[in-house]
Amino acid sequence: MYKKVILSFFVSASFLLAQEKAYDVKSAIIEFNIVAEDSASKDYSKGKTKLYFKDFGTLELSDSTMMQRYFNDIEEERVVTKIENSKMYTVDFENEVIFSSNLAFDEEGSSRLILNKENLTNMGAKFVGIEKILGYDCEVWQLGDDRIWSYKGVALKQISKSSSGMKIVEAKIANFNIDIKDDKFRLPKYPVKQMDEMISNVEEEGEF
């Protein structure tokens, strides 16, 4: 469950066009705290994520460690996702494999959506004002039940409310326009499996 929490935030927060920069800042190292609670039960997810990107977001990696309580069971898991140009890599530490997939493109040739004023407005978001997060002036946008604090296209905070509960993702450390060593984007030496090939194999196995 919490994998969706992490990925839904970071994929939506990174937002990239195939030929354009994802952010209005060249590079960053950001550490987030994540908390998601179910209002109808005692279930929750909480943890931390480190986000690294450079070249305005064409190379990006998120490294998350989450603890989840679900039906009185507590699980801890690490999720690492890397985006490089139009490819996404997700590390499965339990099975020691890396899943590779192509980012989907829409009719305008976009692989991800840039988190800027034009796109947010087109999505129906309303500009609320300017607030500081960690000393950075962030544009605050209300999109349905979600509130997003964006600094130069980087979401430093997001609060999402739904009938099942609330999720808060907030940066606790953020450093921009800094040199980042290549080893921050290095993945484990696991075999890489293409997601489209796996889906094709499953479909073939299901045929009679």
C-alpha positions as protocol buffer text, in pm:
chain_id: "A"
residue {
  index: 1
  type: MET
  ca { x: 0 y: 0 z: 0 }
}
residue {
  index: 2
  type: TYR
  ca { x: 270 y: 247 z: 95 }
}
residue {
  index: 3
  type: LYS
  ca { x: 459 y: 188 z: -231 }
}
residue {
  index: 4
  type: LYS
  ca { x: 168 y: 360 z: -400 }
}
residue {
  index: 5
  type: VAL
  ca { x: 199 y: 639 z: -143 }
}
residue {
  index: 6
  type: ILE
  ca { x: 564 y: 695 z: -229 }
}
residue {
  index: 7
  type: LEU
  ca { x: 544 y: 654 z: -604 }
}
residue {
  index: 8
  type: SER
  ca { x: 225 y: 853 z: -646 }
}
residue {
  index: 9
  type: PHE
  ca { x: 391 y: 1148 z: -478 }
}
residue {
  index: 10
  type: PHE
  ca { x: 731 y: 1132 z: -641 }
}
residue {
  index: 11
  type: VAL
  ca { x: 617 y: 1051 z: -989 }
}
residue {
  index: 12
  type: SER
  ca { x: 363 y: 1331 z: -968 }
}
residue {
  index: 13
  type: ALA
  ca { x: 616 y: 1559 z: -803 }
}
residue {
  index: 14
  type: SER
  ca { x: 893 y: 1508 z: -1052 }
}
residue {
  index: 15
  type: PHE
  ca { x: 693 y: 1573 z: -1368 }
}
residue {
  index: 16
  type: LEU
  ca { x: 910 y: 1576 z: -1686 }
}
residue {
  index: 17
  type: LEU
  ca { x: 862 y: 1649 z: -2053 }
}
residue {
  index: 18
  type: ALA
  ca { x: 1068 y: 1452 z: -2302 }
}
residue {
  index: 19
  type: GLN
  ca { x: 1242 y: 1758 z: -2447 }
}
residue {
  index: 20
  type: GLU
  ca { x: 1215 y: 1996 z: -2152 }
}
residue {
  index: 21
  type: LYS
  ca { x: 1354 y: 2028 z: -1802 }
}
residue {
  index: 22
  type: ALA
  ca { x: 1149 y: 1890 z: -1517 }
}
residue {
  index: 23
  type: TYR
  ca { x: 1242 y: 2164 z: -1272 }
}
residue {
  index: 24
  type: ASP
  ca { x: 1352 y: 2526 z: -1279 }
}
residue {
  index: 25
  type: VAL
  ca { x: 1652 y: 2434 z: -1066 }
}
residue {
  index: 26
  type: LYS
  ca { x: 1951 y: 2234 z: -1190 }
}
residue {
  index: 27
  type: SER
  ca { x: 2003 y: 1988 z: -904 }
}
residue {
  index: 28
  type: ALA
  ca { x: 1892 y: 1903 z: -553 }
}
residue {
  index: 29
  type: ILE
  ca { x: 1920 y: 1670 z: -257 }
}
residue {
  index: 30
  type: ILE
  ca { x: 1600 y: 1663 z: -53 }
}
residue {
  index: 31
  type: GLU
  ca { x: 1495 y: 1452 z: 246 }
}
residue {
  index: 32
  type: PHE
  ca { x: 1123 y: 1404 z: 309 }
}
residue {
  index: 33
  type: ASN
  ca { x: 918 y: 1269 z: 597 }
}
residue {
  index: 34
  type: ILE
  ca { x: 607 y: 1076 z: 493 }
}
residue {
  index: 35
  type: VAL
  ca { x: 303 y: 993 z: 707 }
}
residue {
  index: 36
  type: ALA
  ca { x: -21 y: 835 z: 586 }
}
residue {
  index: 37
  type: GLU
  ca { x: -300 y: 740 z: 825 }
}
residue {
  index: 38
  type: ASP
  ca { x: -629 y: 556 z: 778 }
}
residue {
  index: 39
  type: SER
  ca { x: -902 y: 740 z: 966 }
}
residue {
  index: 40
  type: ALA
  ca { x: -1120 y: 430 z: 989 }
}
residue {
  index: 41
  type: SER
  ca { x: -858 y: 209 z: 1151 }
}
residue {
  index: 42
  type: LYS
  ca { x: -521 y: 218 z: 1321 }
}
residue {
  index: 43
  type: ASP
  ca { x: -338 y: 142 z: 997 }
}
residue {
  index: 44
  type: TYR
  ca { x: -62 y: 380 z: 893 }
}
residue {
  index: 45
  type: SER
  ca { x: 247 y: 421 z: 679 }
}
residue {
  index: 46
  type: LYS
  ca { x: 541 y: 636 z: 780 }
}
residue {
  index: 47
  type: GLY
  ca { x: 900 y: 677 z: 675 }
}
residue {
  index: 48
  type: LYS
  ca { x: 1160 y: 886 z: 498 }
}
residue {
  index: 49
  type: THR
  ca { x: 1263 y: 947 z: 139 }
}
residue {
  index: 50
  type: LYS
  ca { x: 1579 y: 1093 z: -8 }
}
residue {
  index: 51
  type: LEU
  ca { x: 1539 y: 1253 z: -350 }
}
residue {
  index: 52
  type: TYR
  ca { x: 1835 y: 1330 z: -574 }
}
residue {
  index: 53
  type: PHE
  ca { x: 1823 y: 1492 z: -916 }
}
residue {
  index: 54
  type: LYS
  ca { x: 2050 y: 1677 z: -1155 }
}
residue {
  index: 55
  type: ASP
  ca { x: 2045 y: 1812 z: -1511 }
}
residue {
  index: 56
  type: PHE
  ca { x: 1710 y: 1976 z: -1429 }
}
residue {
  index: 57
  type: GLY
  ca { x: 1554 y: 1636 z: -1354 }
}
residue {
  index: 58
  type: THR
  ca { x: 1657 y: 1425 z: -1652 }
}
residue {
  index: 59
  type: LEU
  ca { x: 1840 y: 1208 z: -1398 }
}
residue {
  index: 60
  type: GLU
  ca { x: 1659 y: 1142 z: -1070 }
}
residue {
  index: 61
  type: LEU
  ca { x: 1657 y: 887 z: -790 }
}
residue {
  index: 62
  type: SER
  ca { x: 1433 y: 844 z: -486 }
}
residue {
  index: 63
  type: ASP
  ca { x: 1530 y: 614 z: -199 }
}
residue {
  index: 64
  type: SER
  ca { x: 1251 y: 545 z: 51 }
}
residue {
  index: 65
  type: THR
  ca { x: 1233 y: 340 z: 368 }
}
residue {
  index: 66
  type: MET
  ca { x: 879 y: 294 z: 495 }
}
residue {
  index: 67
  type: MET
  ca { x: 715 y: 120 z: 788 }
}
residue {
  index: 68
  type: GLN
  ca { x: 354 y: 11 z: 748 }
}
residue {
  index: 69
  type: ARG
  ca { x: 99 y: -112 z: 997 }
}
residue {
  index: 70
  type: TYR
  ca { x: -177 y: -306 z: 824 }
}
residue {
  index: 71
  type: PHE
  ca { x: -422 y: -539 z: 1000 }
}
residue {
  index: 72
  type: ASN
  ca { x: -201 y: -544 z: 1311 }
}
residue {
  index: 73
  type: ASP
  ca { x: 102 y: -653 z: 1105 }
}
residue {
  index: 74
  type: ILE
  ca { x: 402 y: -420 z: 1085 }
}
residue {
  index: 75
  type: GLU
  ca { x: 625 y: -437 z: 779 }
}
residue {
  index: 76
  type: GLU
  ca { x: 931 y: -240 z: 678 }
}
residue {
  index: 77
  type: GLU
  ca { x: 1049 y: -211 z: 322 }
}
residue {
  index: 78
  type: ARG
  ca { x: 1287 y: -8 z: 110 }
}
residue {
  index: 79
  type: VAL
  ca { x: 1188 y: 121 z: -234 }
}
residue {
  index: 80
  type: VAL
  ca { x: 1435 y: 276 z: -480 }
}
residue {
  index: 81
  type: THR
  ca { x: 1317 y: 430 z: -806 }
}
residue {
  index: 82
  type: LYS
  ca { x: 1541 y: 587 z: -1069 }
}
residue {
  index: 83
  type: ILE
  ca { x: 1435 y: 794 z: -1369 }
}
residue {
  index: 84
  type: GLU
  ca { x: 1686 y: 850 z: -1647 }
}
residue {
  index: 85
  type: ASN
  ca { x: 1558 y: 1037 z: -1951 }
}
residue {
  index: 86
  type: SER
  ca { x: 1250 y: 835 z: -2061 }
}
residue {
  index: 87
  type: LYS
  ca { x: 1323 y: 519 z: -1859 }
}
residue {
  index: 88
  type: MET
  ca { x: 1216 y: 423 z: -1508 }
}
residue {
  index: 89
  type: TYR
  ca { x: 1391 y: 163 z: -1292 }
}
residue {
  index: 90
  type: THR
  ca { x: 1238 y: 19 z: -974 }
}
residue {
  index: 91
  type: VAL
  ca { x: 1447 y: -195 z: -738 }
}
residue {
  index: 92
  type: ASP
  ca { x: 1288 y: -503 z: -581 }
}
residue {
  index: 93
  type: PHE
  ca { x: 1522 y: -577 z: -290 }
}
residue {
  index: 94
  type: GLU
  ca { x: 1328 y: -882 z: -175 }
}
residue {
  index: 95
  type: ASN
  ca { x: 1370 y: -1063 z: -507 }
}
residue {
  index: 96
  type: GLU
  ca { x: 1698 y: -888 z: -597 }
}
residue {
  index: 97
  type: VAL
  ca { x: 1580 y: -768 z: -936 }
}
residue {
  index: 98
  type: ILE
  ca { x: 1535 y: -431 z: -1109 }
}
residue {
  index: 99
  type: PHE
  ca { x: 1222 y: -367 z: -1314 }
}
residue {
  index: 100
  type: SER
  ca { x: 1267 y: -138 z: -1613 }
}
residue {
  index: 101
  type: SER
  ca { x: 987 y: 39 z: -1799 }
}
residue {
  index: 102
  type: ASN
  ca { x: 940 y: 318 z: -2048 }
}
residue {
  index: 103
  type: LEU
  ca { x: 762 y: 628 z: -1925 }
}
residue {
  index: 104
  type: ALA
  ca { x: 428 y: 663 z: -2100 }
}
residue {
  index: 105
  type: PHE
  ca { x: 386 y: 948 z: -2349 }
}
residue {
  index: 106
  type: ASP
  ca { x: 66 y: 1138 z: -2410 }
}
residue {
  index: 107
  type: GLU
  ca { x: -60 y: 1278 z: -2740 }
}
residue {
  index: 108
  type: GLU
  ca { x: 158 y: 1587 z: -2696 }
}
residue {
  index: 109
  type: GLY
  ca { x: 473 y: 1384 z: -2647 }
}
residue {
  index: 110
  type: SER
  ca { x: 493 y: 1428 z: -2271 }
}
residue {
  index: 111
  type: SER
  ca { x: 628 y: 1152 z: -2048 }
}
residue {
  index: 112
  type: ARG
  ca { x: 557 y: 1336 z: -1722 }
}
residue {
  index: 113
  type: LEU
  ca { x: 382 y: 1659 z: -1642 }
}
residue {
  index: 114
  type: ILE
  ca { x: 588 y: 1961 z: -1539 }
}
residue {
  index: 115
  type: LEU
  ca { x: 470 y: 2104 z: -1208 }
}
residue {
  index: 116
  type: ASN
  ca { x: 437 y: 2466 z: -1320 }
}
residue {
  index: 117
  type: LYS
  ca { x: 170 y: 2734 z: -1311 }
}
residue {
  index: 118
  type: GLU
  ca { x: 35 y: 2659 z: -1658 }
}
residue {
  index: 119
  type: ASN
  ca { x: -7 y: 2287 z: -1604 }
}
residue {
  index: 120
  type: LEU
  ca { x: -145 y: 2319 z: -1253 }
}
residue {
  index: 121
  type: THR
  ca { x: -400 y: 2573 z: -1372 }
}
residue {
  index: 122
  type: ASN
  ca { x: -500 y: 2346 z: -1662 }
}
residue {
  index: 123
  type: MET
  ca { x: -551 y: 2065 z: -1410 }
}
residue {
  index: 124
  type: GLY
  ca { x: -794 y: 2285 z: -1219 }
}
residue {
  index: 125
  type: ALA
  ca { x: -562 y: 2383 z: -935 }
}
residue {
  index: 126
  type: LYS
  ca { x: -615 y: 2716 z: -762 }
}
residue {
  index: 127
  type: PHE
  ca { x: -329 y: 2940 z: -653 }
}
residue {
  index: 128
  type: VAL
  ca { x: -354 y: 3004 z: -278 }
}
residue {
  index: 129
  type: GLY
  ca { x: -49 y: 3219 z: -207 }
}
residue {
  index: 130
  type: ILE
  ca { x: 319 y: 3208 z: -114 }
}
residue {
  index: 131
  type: GLU
  ca { x: 452 y: 3030 z: 194 }
}
residue {
  index: 132
  type: LYS
  ca { x: 803 y: 2944 z: 308 }
}
residue {
  index: 133
  type: ILE
  ca { x: 921 y: 2585 z: 343 }
}
residue {
  index: 134
  type: LEU
  ca { x: 1275 y: 2556 z: 483 }
}
residue {
  index: 135
  type: GLY
  ca { x: 1328 y: 2921 z: 393 }
}
residue {
  index: 136
  type: TYR
  ca { x: 1226 y: 2879 z: 27 }
}
residue {
  index: 137
  type: ASP
  ca { x: 932 y: 3076 z: -114 }
}
residue {
  index: 138
  type: CYS
  ca { x: 684 y: 2815 z: -237 }
}
residue {
  index: 139
  type: GLU
  ca { x: 376 y: 2863 z: -450 }
}
residue {
  index: 140
  type: VAL
  ca { x: 81 y: 2702 z: -272 }
}
residue {
  index: 141
  type: TRP
  ca { x: -176 y: 2530 z: -493 }
}
residue {
  index: 142
  type: GLN
  ca { x: -505 y: 2362 z: -405 }
}
residue {
  index: 143
  type: LEU
  ca { x: -593 y: 2073 z: -636 }
}
residue {
  index: 144
  type: GLY
  ca { x: -911 y: 1906 z: -518 }
}
residue {
  index: 145
  type: ASP
  ca { x: -835 y: 1771 z: -172 }
}
residue {
  index: 146
  type: ASP
  ca { x: -460 y: 1806 z: -229 }
}
residue {
  index: 147
  type: ARG
  ca { x: -253 y: 2107 z: -131 }
}
residue {
  index: 148
  type: ILE
  ca { x: 92 y: 2140 z: -291 }
}
residue {
  index: 149
  type: TRP
  ca { x: 382 y: 2367 z: -196 }
}
residue {
  index: 150
  type: SER
  ca { x: 599 y: 2406 z: -507 }
}
residue {
  index: 151
  type: TYR
  ca { x: 945 y: 2565 z: -527 }
}
residue {
  index: 152
  type: LYS
  ca { x: 1068 y: 2607 z: -885 }
}
residue {
  index: 153
  type: GLY
  ca { x: 867 y: 2302 z: -986 }
}
residue {
  index: 154
  type: VAL
  ca { x: 979 y: 2092 z: -689 }
}
residue {
  index: 155
  type: ALA
  ca { x: 704 y: 1990 z: -444 }
}
residue {
  index: 156
  type: LEU
  ca { x: 851 y: 2049 z: -98 }
}
residue {
  index: 157
  type: LYS
  ca { x: 526 y: 1963 z: 75 }
}
residue {
  index: 158
  type: GLN
  ca { x: 199 y: 1794 z: -11 }
}
residue {
  index: 159
  type: ILE
  ca { x: -110 y: 1722 z: 197 }
}
residue {
  index: 160
  type: SER
  ca { x: -370 y: 1485 z: 52 }
}
residue {
  index: 161
  type: LYS
  ca { x: -706 y: 1417 z: 214 }
}
residue {
  index: 162
  type: SER
  ca { x: -956 y: 1150 z: 121 }
}
residue {
  index: 163
  type: SER
  ca { x: -1241 y: 954 z: 275 }
}
residue {
  index: 164
  type: SER
  ca { x: -990 y: 694 z: 397 }
}
residue {
  index: 165
  type: GLY
  ca { x: -751 y: 934 z: 569 }
}
residue {
  index: 166
  type: MET
  ca { x: -471 y: 1182 z: 515 }
}
residue {
  index: 167
  type: LYS
  ca { x: -120 y: 1174 z: 373 }
}
residue {
  index: 168
  type: ILE
  ca { x: 153 y: 1432 z: 445 }
}
residue {
  index: 169
  type: VAL
  ca { x: 483 y: 1447 z: 259 }
}
residue {
  index: 170
  type: GLU
  ca { x: 714 y: 1727 z: 374 }
}
residue {
  index: 171
  type: ALA
  ca { x: 1076 y: 1815 z: 310 }
}
residue {
  index: 172
  type: LYS
  ca { x: 1295 y: 1838 z: 619 }
}
residue {
  index: 173
  type: ILE
  ca { x: 1622 y: 1910 z: 437 }
}
residue {
  index: 174
  type: ALA
  ca { x: 1657 y: 2070 z: 92 }
}
residue {
  index: 175
  type: ASN
  ca { x: 1974 y: 2182 z: -87 }
}
residue {
  index: 176
  type: PHE
  ca { x: 1958 y: 2315 z: -442 }
}
residue {
  index: 177
  type: ASN
  ca { x: 2205 y: 2378 z: -726 }
}
residue {
  index: 178
  type: ILE
  ca { x: 2477 y: 2162 z: -575 }
}
residue {
  index: 179
  type: ASP
  ca { x: 2721 y: 1910 z: -719 }
}
residue {
  index: 180
  type: ILE
  ca { x: 2599 y: 1551 z: -676 }
}
residue {
  index: 181
  type: LYS
  ca { x: 2831 y: 1255 z: -718 }
}
residue {
  index: 182
  type: ASP
  ca { x: 2733 y: 991 z: -971 }
}
residue {
  index: 183
  type: ASP
  ca { x: 2731 y: 718 z: -707 }
}
residue {
  index: 184
  type: LYS
  ca { x: 2412 y: 869 z: -562 }
}
residue {
  index: 185
  type: PHE
  ca { x: 2234 y: 743 z: -876 }
}
residue {
  index: 186
  type: ARG
  ca { x: 2393 y: 397 z: -878 }
}
residue {
  index: 187
  type: LEU
  ca { x: 2159 y: 99 z: -847 }
}
residue {
  index: 188
  type: PRO
  ca { x: 2240 y: -244 z: -700 }
}
residue {
  index: 189
  type: LYS
  ca { x: 2397 y: -496 z: -937 }
}
residue {
  index: 190
  type: TYR
  ca { x: 2075 y: -692 z: -979 }
}
residue {
  index: 191
  type: PRO
  ca { x: 1951 y: -833 z: -1311 }
}
residue {
  index: 192
  type: VAL
  ca { x: 1722 y: -598 z: -1502 }
}
residue {
  index: 193
  type: LYS
  ca { x: 1384 y: -719 z: -1629 }
}
residue {
  index: 194
  type: GLN
  ca { x: 1178 y: -525 z: -1881 }
}
residue {
  index: 195
  type: MET
  ca { x: 822 y: -472 z: -1762 }
}
residue {
  index: 196
  type: ASP
  ca { x: 676 y: -489 z: -2115 }
}
residue {
  index: 197
  type: GLU
  ca { x: 842 y: -828 z: -2169 }
}
residue {
  index: 198
  type: MET
  ca { x: 703 y: -957 z: -1839 }
}
residue {
  index: 199
  type: ILE
  ca { x: 351 y: -841 z: -1924 }
}
residue {
  index: 200
  type: SER
  ca { x: 379 y: -1005 z: -2267 }
}
residue {
  index: 201
  type: ASN
  ca { x: 491 y: -1333 z: -2110 }
}
residue {
  index: 202
  type: VAL
  ca { x: 201 y: -1328 z: -1863 }
}
residue {
  index: 203
  type: GLU
  ca { x: -47 y: -1267 z: -2144 }
}
residue {
  index: 204
  type: GLU
  ca { x: 101 y: -1552 z: -2347 }
}
residue {
  index: 205
  type: GLU
  ca { x: 84 y: -1788 z: -2050 }
}
residue {
  index: 206
  type: GLY
  ca { x: -281 y: -1698 z: -2004 }
}
residue {
  index: 207
  type: GLU
  ca { x: -375 y: -1798 z: -2360 }
}
residue {
  index: 208
  type: PHE
  ca { x: -539 y: -2135 z: -2424 }
}
